[in-house]
PDB file of C-alpha atoms and ligand atoms in Angstrom:
ATOM      1  CA  MET U   1     134.542 147.686  41.120  1.00  0.00           C
ATOM      2  CA  LEU U   2     133.602 143.964  42.378  1.00  0.00           C
ATOM      3  CA  HIS U   3     131.289 141.992  40.265  1.00  0.00           C
ATOM      4  CA  LEU U   4     130.542 138.268  40.462  1.00  0.00           C
ATOM      5  CA  SER U   5     128.589 136.730  37.663  1.00  0.00           C
ATOM      6  CA  ASN U   6     127.222 132.892  37.221  1.00  0.00           C
ATOM      7  CA  LEU U   7     129.353 132.221  40.507  1.00  0.00           C
ATOM      8  CA  THR U   8     128.713 128.520  41.389  1.00  0.00           C
ATOM      9  CA  MET U   9     130.727 126.458  44.157  1.00  0.00           C
ATOM     10  CA  GLN U  10     130.465 122.451  44.846  1.00  0.00           C
ATOM     11  CA  TYR U  11     132.151 120.777  47.264  1.00  0.00           C
ATOM     12  CA  GLN U  12     133.445 117.203  47.428  1.00  0.00           C
ATOM     13  CA  GLY U  13     130.809 115.033  49.448  1.00  0.00           C
ATOM     14  CA  ARG U  14     131.935 112.233  51.652  1.00  0.00           C
ATOM     15  CA  ASP U  15     130.121 110.196  49.431  1.00  0.00           C
ATOM     16  CA  GLY U  16     131.969 111.115  46.537  1.00  0.00           C
ATOM     17  CA  GLY U  17     129.409 113.248  45.277  1.00  0.00           C
ATOM     18  CA  THR U  18     129.166 116.864  45.178  1.00  0.00           C
ATOM     19  CA  VAL U  19     127.462 119.541  47.480  1.00  0.00           C
ATOM     20  CA  GLN U  20     126.504 122.739  45.755  1.00  0.00           C
ATOM     21  CA  VAL U  21     126.805 125.805  48.232  1.00  0.00           C
ATOM     22  CA  LEU U  22     126.683 128.921  45.732  1.00  0.00           C
ATOM     23  CA  ASN U  23     124.992 129.944  42.668  1.00  0.00           C
ATOM     24  CA  ILE U  24     125.128 133.183  42.587  1.00  0.00           C
ATOM     25  CA  PRO U  25     123.987 134.799  39.158  1.00  0.00           C
ATOM     26  CA  GLU U  26     125.107 138.245  39.753  1.00  0.00           C
ATOM     27  CA  PHE U  27     126.421 140.404  42.499  1.00  0.00           C
ATOM     28  CA  SER U  28     128.156 143.593  42.663  1.00  0.00           C
ATOM     29  CA  LEU U  29     129.858 146.140  44.632  1.00  0.00           C
ATOM     30  CA  ALA U  30     130.419 149.597  43.854  1.00  0.00           C
ATOM     31  CA  ALA U  31     134.000 151.478  44.590  1.00  0.00           C
ATOM     32  CA  GLY U  32     133.998 152.576  48.284  1.00  0.00           C
ATOM     33  CA  GLU U  33     130.640 150.934  49.126  1.00  0.00           C
ATOM     34  CA  GLN U  34     130.062 149.281  52.455  1.00  0.00           C
ATOM     35  CA  VAL U  35     127.565 146.581  52.471  1.00  0.00           C
ATOM     36  CA  ALA U  36     126.447 143.963  55.284  1.00  0.00           C
ATOM     37  CA  LEU U  37     125.556 140.384  53.680  1.00  0.00           C
ATOM     38  CA  ILE U  38     123.565 138.417  56.193  1.00  0.00           C
ATOM     39  CA  GLY U  39     123.118 134.710  56.286  1.00  0.00           C
ATOM     40  CA  GLU U  40     122.671 131.492  58.720  1.00  0.00           C
ATOM     41  CA  SER U  41     125.262 129.396  59.617  1.00  0.00           C
ATOM     42  CA  GLY U  42     126.206 127.236  56.712  1.00  0.00           C
ATOM     43  CA  GLN U  43     125.004 129.311  54.198  1.00  0.00           C
ATOM     44  CA  GLY U  44     128.198 129.829  52.240  1.00  0.00           C
ATOM     45  CA  LYS U  45     129.099 133.264  53.715  1.00  0.00           C
ATOM     46  CA  THR U  46     132.696 132.052  54.365  1.00  0.00           C
ATOM     47  CA  THR U  47     132.961 130.330  51.183  1.00  0.00           C
ATOM     48  CA  LEU U  48     132.271 133.547  49.388  1.00  0.00           C
ATOM     49  CA  LEU U  49     134.761 135.848  51.039  1.00  0.00           C
ATOM     50  CA  HIS U  50     137.011 133.061  50.220  1.00  0.00           C
ATOM     51  CA  LEU U  51     136.089 133.019  46.658  1.00  0.00           C
ATOM     52  CA  ILE U  52     136.117 136.825  46.328  1.00  0.00           C
ATOM     53  CA  ALA U  53     139.786 136.632  47.984  1.00  0.00           C
ATOM     54  CA  GLY U  54     140.976 134.138  45.708  1.00  0.00           C
ATOM     55  CA  ILE U  55     141.897 131.819  48.501  1.00  0.00           C
ATOM     56  CA  LEU U  56     139.222 129.320  46.651  1.00  0.00           C
ATOM     57  CA  THR U  57     138.745 128.642  43.108  1.00  0.00           C
ATOM     58  CA  PRO U  58     134.860 128.921  42.059  1.00  0.00           C
ATOM     59  CA  THR U  59     133.658 125.508  40.318  1.00  0.00           C
ATOM     60  CA  SER U  60     132.444 127.859  37.372  1.00  0.00           C
ATOM     61  CA  GLY U  61     131.553 131.672  37.286  1.00  0.00           C
ATOM     62  CA  LYS U  62     133.776 134.850  37.325  1.00  0.00           C
ATOM     63  CA  ILE U  63     134.932 137.147  39.570  1.00  0.00           C
ATOM     64  CA  GLU U  64     136.181 140.403  38.516  1.00  0.00           C
ATOM     65  CA  LEU U  65     138.049 142.744  41.068  1.00  0.00           C
ATOM     66  CA  ALA U  66     139.408 146.274  40.490  1.00  0.00           C
ATOM     67  CA  GLY U  67     139.416 145.412  36.422  1.00  0.00           C
ATOM     68  CA  VAL U  68     141.140 142.408  36.891  1.00  0.00           C
ATOM     69  CA  ILE U  69     139.550 138.711  36.165  1.00  0.00           C
ATOM     70  CA  LEU U  70     140.573 136.857  39.203  1.00  0.00           C
ATOM     71  CA  ASN U  71     139.890 133.634  37.089  1.00  0.00           C
ATOM     72  CA  ASN U  72     142.675 134.085  34.816  1.00  0.00           C
ATOM     73  CA  LEU U  73     145.113 134.734  37.330  1.00  0.00           C
ATOM     74  CA  SER U  74     148.089 132.016  38.360  1.00  0.00           C
ATOM     75  CA  GLU U  75     147.969 130.987  42.251  1.00  0.00           C
ATOM     76  CA  ALA U  76     151.175 133.296  42.893  1.00  0.00           C
ATOM     77  CA  ALA U  77     149.804 136.412  40.878  1.00  0.00           C
ATOM     78  CA  ARG U  78     146.371 135.765  42.928  1.00  0.00           C
ATOM     79  CA  ASP U  79     148.139 135.795  46.415  1.00  0.00           C
ATOM     80  CA  ARG U  80     150.009 138.800  45.018  1.00  0.00           C
ATOM     81  CA  PHE U  81     146.692 140.398  44.118  1.00  0.00           C
ATOM     82  CA  ARG U  82     145.308 139.795  47.341  1.00  0.00           C
ATOM     83  CA  ALA U  83     148.019 141.370  49.269  1.00  0.00           C
ATOM     84  CA  GLU U  84     147.905 144.360  47.540  1.00  0.00           C
ATOM     85  CA  LYS U  85     144.031 144.830  46.729  1.00  0.00           C
ATOM     86  CA  ILE U  86     142.167 143.035  49.517  1.00  0.00           C
ATOM     87  CA  GLY U  87     142.182 143.451  53.327  1.00  0.00           C
ATOM     88  CA  TYR U  88     140.883 140.388  55.493  1.00  0.00           C
ATOM     89  CA  ILE U  89     139.366 140.633  58.489  1.00  0.00           C
ATOM     90  CA  PHE U  90     138.680 137.077  60.613  1.00  0.00           C
ATOM     91  CA  GLN U  91     136.033 136.418  63.563  1.00  0.00           C
ATOM     92  CA  SER U  92     139.072 134.808  65.700  1.00  0.00           C
ATOM     93  CA  PHE U  93     141.668 137.560  64.527  1.00  0.00           C
ATOM     94  CA  HIS U  94     144.262 135.689  62.995  1.00  0.00           C
ATOM     95  CA  LEU U  95     147.090 137.432  64.174  1.00  0.00           C
ATOM     96  CA  LEU U  96     150.740 135.860  64.082  1.00  0.00           C
ATOM     97  CA  PRO U  97     151.328 135.125  67.801  1.00  0.00           C
ATOM     98  CA  GLY U  98     155.236 135.446  67.383  1.00  0.00           C
ATOM     99  CA  PHE U  99     154.713 139.093  66.000  1.00  0.00           C
ATOM    100  CA  THR U 100     154.088 142.129  68.256  1.00  0.00           C
ATOM    101  CA  ALA U 101     150.999 144.577  66.853  1.00  0.00           C
ATOM    102  CA  GLN U 102     153.412 146.670  64.613  1.00  0.00           C
ATOM    103  CA  GLU U 103     155.048 143.529  63.089  1.00  0.00           C
ATOM    104  CA  ASN U 104     151.863 141.939  62.042  1.00  0.00           C
ATOM    105  CA  LEU U 105     151.126 145.318  60.292  1.00  0.00           C
ATOM    106  CA  GLU U 106     154.459 145.254  58.859  1.00  0.00           C
ATOM    107  CA  LEU U 107     154.600 141.938  57.679  1.00  0.00           C
ATOM    108  CA  GLY U 108     151.775 142.196  55.529  1.00  0.00           C
ATOM    109  CA  ILE U 109     152.962 145.861  53.977  1.00  0.00           C
ATOM    110  CA  MET U 110     156.321 143.979  53.206  1.00  0.00           C
ATOM    111  CA  PHE U 111     154.290 140.945  51.665  1.00  0.00           C
ATOM    112  CA  ALA U 112     152.843 143.455  49.338  1.00  0.00           C
ATOM    113  CA  GLY U 113     156.277 144.963  48.126  1.00  0.00           C
ATOM    114  CA  ARG U 114     155.748 148.262  49.884  1.00  0.00           C
ATOM    115  CA  GLY U 115     158.038 150.380  51.685  1.00  0.00           C
ATOM    116  CA  GLY U 116     157.008 152.758  54.493  1.00  0.00           C
ATOM    117  CA  GLY U 117     156.072 149.976  56.830  1.00  0.00           C
ATOM    118  CA  PRO U 118     156.929 151.204  60.278  1.00  0.00           C
ATOM    119  CA  ALA U 119     155.508 154.438  59.440  1.00  0.00           C
ATOM    120  CA  ARG U 120     151.950 153.408  58.190  1.00  0.00           C
ATOM    121  CA  ALA U 121     151.866 150.543  60.925  1.00  0.00           C
ATOM    122  CA  LYS U 122     152.367 152.933  63.207  1.00  0.00           C
ATOM    123  CA  GLY U 123     150.139 155.402  62.041  1.00  0.00           C
ATOM    124  CA  LEU U 124     147.259 153.176  61.840  1.00  0.00           C
ATOM    125  CA  LEU U 125     147.669 151.479  65.167  1.00  0.00           C
ATOM    126  CA  GLN U 126     147.529 154.929  66.456  1.00  0.00           C
ATOM    127  CA  GLN U 127     144.344 155.259  64.575  1.00  0.00           C
ATOM    128  CA  VAL U 128     142.750 152.163  66.076  1.00  0.00           C
ATOM    129  CA  GLY U 129     144.019 153.898  69.802  1.00  0.00           C
ATOM    130  CA  LEU U 130     146.689 151.556  70.061  1.00  0.00           C
ATOM    131  CA  ALA U 131     149.618 153.629  70.256  1.00  0.00           C
ATOM    132  CA  GLU U 132     150.641 152.389  73.546  1.00  0.00           C
ATOM    133  CA  ARG U 133     150.533 148.732  72.568  1.00  0.00           C
ATOM    134  CA  LEU U 134     152.665 148.850  69.226  1.00  0.00           C
ATOM    135  CA  HIS U 135     155.316 146.138  70.724  1.00  0.00           C
ATOM    136  CA  PHE U 136     152.726 143.862  72.477  1.00  0.00           C
ATOM    137  CA  TYR U 137     152.477 140.423  71.355  1.00  0.00           C
ATOM    138  CA  PRO U 138     148.969 139.200  70.513  1.00  0.00           C
ATOM    139  CA  ARG U 139     148.384 137.265  73.653  1.00  0.00           C
ATOM    140  CA  GLU U 140     149.194 140.392  75.607  1.00  0.00           C
ATOM    141  CA  LEU U 141     146.166 142.072  74.230  1.00  0.00           C
ATOM    142  CA  SER U 142     142.516 141.715  74.760  1.00  0.00           C
ATOM    143  CA  ALA U 143     140.149 140.564  72.663  1.00  0.00           C
ATOM    144  CA  GLY U 144     138.764 143.475  71.188  1.00  0.00           C
ATOM    145  CA  GLN U 145     142.647 144.906  71.255  1.00  0.00           C
ATOM    146  CA  GLN U 146     143.325 142.047  68.930  1.00  0.00           C
ATOM    147  CA  GLN U 147     140.425 142.687  66.466  1.00  0.00           C
ATOM    148  CA  ARG U 148     141.801 146.117  66.157  1.00  0.00           C
ATOM    149  CA  VAL U 149     145.016 145.055  65.173  1.00  0.00           C
ATOM    150  CA  GLY U 150     143.195 142.939  62.717  1.00  0.00           C
ATOM    151  CA  ILE U 151     141.438 145.858  61.335  1.00  0.00           C
ATOM    152  CA  ALA U 152     144.710 148.043  60.746  1.00  0.00           C
ATOM    153  CA  ARG U 153     146.499 145.266  59.446  1.00  0.00           C
ATOM    154  CA  ALA U 154     143.515 144.718  56.774  1.00  0.00           C
ATOM    155  CA  LEU U 155     143.693 148.637  55.989  1.00  0.00           C
ATOM    156  CA  ALA U 156     147.635 148.474  55.885  1.00  0.00           C
ATOM    157  CA  ASN U 157     148.320 148.168  52.300  1.00  0.00           C
ATOM    158  CA  GLN U 158     145.272 150.699  51.247  1.00  0.00           C
ATOM    159  CA  PRO U 159     143.160 147.649  49.901  1.00  0.00           C
ATOM    160  CA  VAL U 160     140.608 148.517  47.306  1.00  0.00           C
ATOM    161  CA  LEU U 161     138.004 146.127  49.492  1.00  0.00           C
ATOM    162  CA  VAL U 162     137.946 145.147  52.812  1.00  0.00           C
ATOM    163  CA  LEU U 163     136.395 141.421  53.115  1.00  0.00           C
ATOM    164  CA  ALA U 164     135.339 140.981  57.129  1.00  0.00           C
ATOM    165  CA  ASP U 165     133.950 137.333  57.948  1.00  0.00           C
ATOM    166  CA  GLU U 166     131.665 137.676  61.220  1.00  0.00           C
ATOM    167  CA  PRO U 167     134.240 140.388  62.774  1.00  0.00           C
ATOM    168  CA  THR U 168     132.366 140.998  65.512  1.00  0.00           C
ATOM    169  CA  SER U 169     131.366 137.518  66.866  1.00  0.00           C
ATOM    170  CA  ALA U 170     133.808 137.045  69.471  1.00  0.00           C
ATOM    171  CA  LEU U 171     133.655 140.340  70.763  1.00  0.00           C
ATOM    172  CA  ASP U 172     131.337 141.820  73.914  1.00  0.00           C
ATOM    173  CA  ALA U 173     128.937 144.555  73.471  1.00  0.00           C
ATOM    174  CA  GLY U 174     131.122 147.481  73.862  1.00  0.00           C
ATOM    175  CA  ASN U 175     134.015 145.897  71.570  1.00  0.00           C
ATOM    176  CA  ARG U 176     132.018 144.995  69.206  1.00  0.00           C
ATOM    177  CA  GLU U 177     130.621 148.683  68.763  1.00  0.00           C
ATOM    178  CA  THR U 178     134.260 150.205  68.937  1.00  0.00           C
ATOM    179  CA  ALA U 179     135.555 147.604  66.113  1.00  0.00           C
ATOM    180  CA  LEU U 180     132.274 147.940  63.633  1.00  0.00           C
ATOM    181  CA  GLN U 181     132.749 152.140  64.306  1.00  0.00           C
ATOM    182  CA  LEU U 182     136.402 151.457  63.408  1.00  0.00           C
ATOM    183  CA  MET U 183     136.113 149.113  60.406  1.00  0.00           C
ATOM    184  CA  ILE U 184     133.015 151.536  58.998  1.00  0.00           C
ATOM    185  CA  ASP U 185     135.198 154.883  59.501  1.00  0.00           C
ATOM    186  CA  LEU U 186     138.718 153.638  58.556  1.00  0.00           C
ATOM    187  CA  CYS U 187     136.767 151.879  55.365  1.00  0.00           C
ATOM    188  CA  ARG U 188     135.352 155.427  54.181  1.00  0.00           C
ATOM    189  CA  GLU U 189     138.311 157.573  55.061  1.00  0.00           C
ATOM    190  CA  GLN U 190     140.376 155.139  52.884  1.00  0.00           C
ATOM    191  CA  ASN U 191     137.897 154.824  50.410  1.00  0.00           C
ATOM    192  CA  ALA U 192     138.094 151.051  50.402  1.00  0.00           C
ATOM    193  CA  ALA U 193     134.838 148.964  49.851  1.00  0.00           C
ATOM    194  CA  LEU U 194     133.592 147.047  53.108  1.00  0.00           C
ATOM    195  CA  LEU U 195     131.786 143.904  52.894  1.00  0.00           C
ATOM    196  CA  VAL U 196     130.578 142.307  56.367  1.00  0.00           C
ATOM    197  CA  VAL U 197     129.524 138.918  56.509  1.00  0.00           C
ATOM    198  CA  THR U 198     127.447 137.907  59.713  1.00  0.00           C
ATOM    199  CA  HIS U 199     124.344 136.328  61.005  1.00  0.00           C
ATOM    200  CA  ASP U 200     123.683 139.154  63.340  1.00  0.00           C
ATOM    201  CA  ARG U 201     120.921 141.309  62.287  1.00  0.00           C
ATOM    202  CA  ALA U 202     122.076 144.147  64.957  1.00  0.00           C
ATOM    203  CA  VAL U 203     125.528 144.397  63.169  1.00  0.00           C
ATOM    204  CA  ALA U 204     123.914 144.583  59.575  1.00  0.00           C
ATOM    205  CA  ALA U 205     121.531 147.298  60.747  1.00  0.00           C
ATOM    206  CA  ARG U 206     124.605 149.817  60.733  1.00  0.00           C
ATOM    207  CA  PHE U 207     125.072 149.461  57.278  1.00  0.00           C
ATOM    208  CA  PRO U 208     123.412 151.272  54.294  1.00  0.00           C
ATOM    209  CA  ARG U 209     123.164 148.293  52.125  1.00  0.00           C
ATOM    210  CA  VAL U 210     121.865 145.217  53.625  1.00  0.00           C
ATOM    211  CA  VAL U 211     122.047 141.722  51.184  1.00  0.00           C
ATOM    212  CA  GLU U 212     120.434 138.563  52.328  1.00  0.00           C
ATOM    213  CA  LEU U 213     122.372 135.936  51.024  1.00  0.00           C
ATOM    214  CA  LYS U 214     119.476 133.851  50.363  1.00  0.00           C
ATOM    215  CA  ASP U 215     117.999 136.678  47.994  1.00  0.00           C
ATOM    216  CA  ILE U 216     121.848 136.411  45.646  1.00  0.00           C
ATOM    217  CA  ASN U 217     121.895 132.527  46.328  1.00  0.00           C
ATOM    218  CA  GLN U 218     119.632 130.997  43.632  1.00  0.00           C
ATOM    219  CA  LEU U 219     120.419 127.301  44.626  1.00  0.00           C
TER     220      LEU U 219
HETATM  221  N1  ADP T 301     136.059 122.131  52.426  1.00  0.00           N
HETATM  222  C1  ADP T 301     135.038 121.410  52.710  1.00  0.00           C
HETATM  223  N2  ADP T 301     134.574 120.540  52.081  1.00  0.00           N
HETATM  224  C2  ADP T 301     133.093 120.289  52.064  1.00  0.00           C
HETATM  225  N3  ADP T 301     132.146 120.861  52.549  1.00  0.00           N
HETATM  226  C3  ADP T 301     132.524 122.304  52.935  1.00  0.00           C
HETATM  227  C4  ADP T 301     133.682 122.598  52.922  1.00  0.00           C
HETATM  228  N4  ADP T 301     133.849 124.043  53.579  1.00  0.00           N
HETATM  229  C5  ADP T 301     132.485 124.273  53.705  1.00  0.00           C
HETATM  230  N5  ADP T 301     131.634 123.260  53.203  1.00  0.00           N
HETATM  231  C6  ADP T 301     129.973 123.374  53.368  1.00  0.00           C
HETATM  232  O1  ADP T 301     129.848 124.318  52.609  1.00  0.00           O
HETATM  233  C7  ADP T 301     128.328 125.004  53.429  1.00  0.00           C
HETATM  234  C8  ADP T 301     128.698 126.460  53.831  1.00  0.00           C
HETATM  235  O2  ADP T 301     129.751 126.576  54.722  1.00  0.00           O
HETATM  236  P1  ADP T 301     130.444 128.132  54.898  1.00  0.00           P
HETATM  237  O3  ADP T 301     130.972 128.681  53.794  1.00  0.00           O
HETATM  238  O4  ADP T 301     131.486 128.064  55.878  1.00  0.00           O
HETATM  239  O5  ADP T 301     129.449 128.789  55.728  1.00  0.00           O
HETATM  240  P2  ADP T 301     128.879 129.874  56.589  1.00  0.00           P
HETATM  241  O6  ADP T 301     130.328 130.636  56.407  1.00  0.00           O
HETATM  242  O7  ADP T 301     127.722 130.682  56.027  1.00  0.00           O
HETATM  243  O8  ADP T 301     128.521 129.422  57.953  1.00  0.00           O
HETATM  244  C9  ADP T 301     128.445 124.363  54.902  1.00  0.00           C
HETATM  245  O9  ADP T 301     127.377 123.413  54.616  1.00  0.00           O
HETATM  246  C10 ADP T 301     129.824 123.397  54.812  1.00  0.00           C
HETATM  247  O10 ADP T 301     129.766 122.255  55.599  1.00  0.00           O
HETATM  248 MG1   MG T 302     131.419 131.120  58.452  1.00  0.00          MG
END
């Protein structure tokens, strides 16, 4: 379902040289698979998720997702593909501050060109326990509630893949457990694959497959 081959990423260094962050000969995820990718800070976890989401373009190599080779798409087509196929959960939630919880989901559904937004948004917010908070703005929600909106939003377009970048680092222990369980259960229910990157071994231990970034990254 997701297949990376000979993927490399270099950034421009300050001295005009380049810094190689990733060199991944091969990495795959099956449809519906749930995987934790573990790595220390600075090892390239966020870079890898941005590459898979088509937010960044690799220096070389191939990214294939749901039968489409991302490298071959124009930037506009990649934006569209991301909106339709990928859900993204951020460490710091990244909700749109001027919009309510329900509107945050509806906007994502509209951007993917789909109808039925209000009903689907409500249904998902209900599933994450926010039926009473549909019309609250992000600033009126606790951190745990904001991340539950983030999780619902990630699933709004029935993605084939959900990417989560340290999704529980900004939460306390109780909210961390709730958020993790919701991600795991909702992705399973909707048959979305789930790739969670984390530096937290307790989080990784909740997943059937745990991959160490340093084991797939041949720098
Ligand atoms: N835009 C950029 N320009 C130059 N170097 C970058 C840029 N973004 C990230 N890096 C470097 O790439 C490495 C990996 O960063 P990142 O993917 O954010 O790691 P992680 O998410 O594992 O903490 C770090 O050394 C970081 O400094
Ligand atoms: Mg990071």
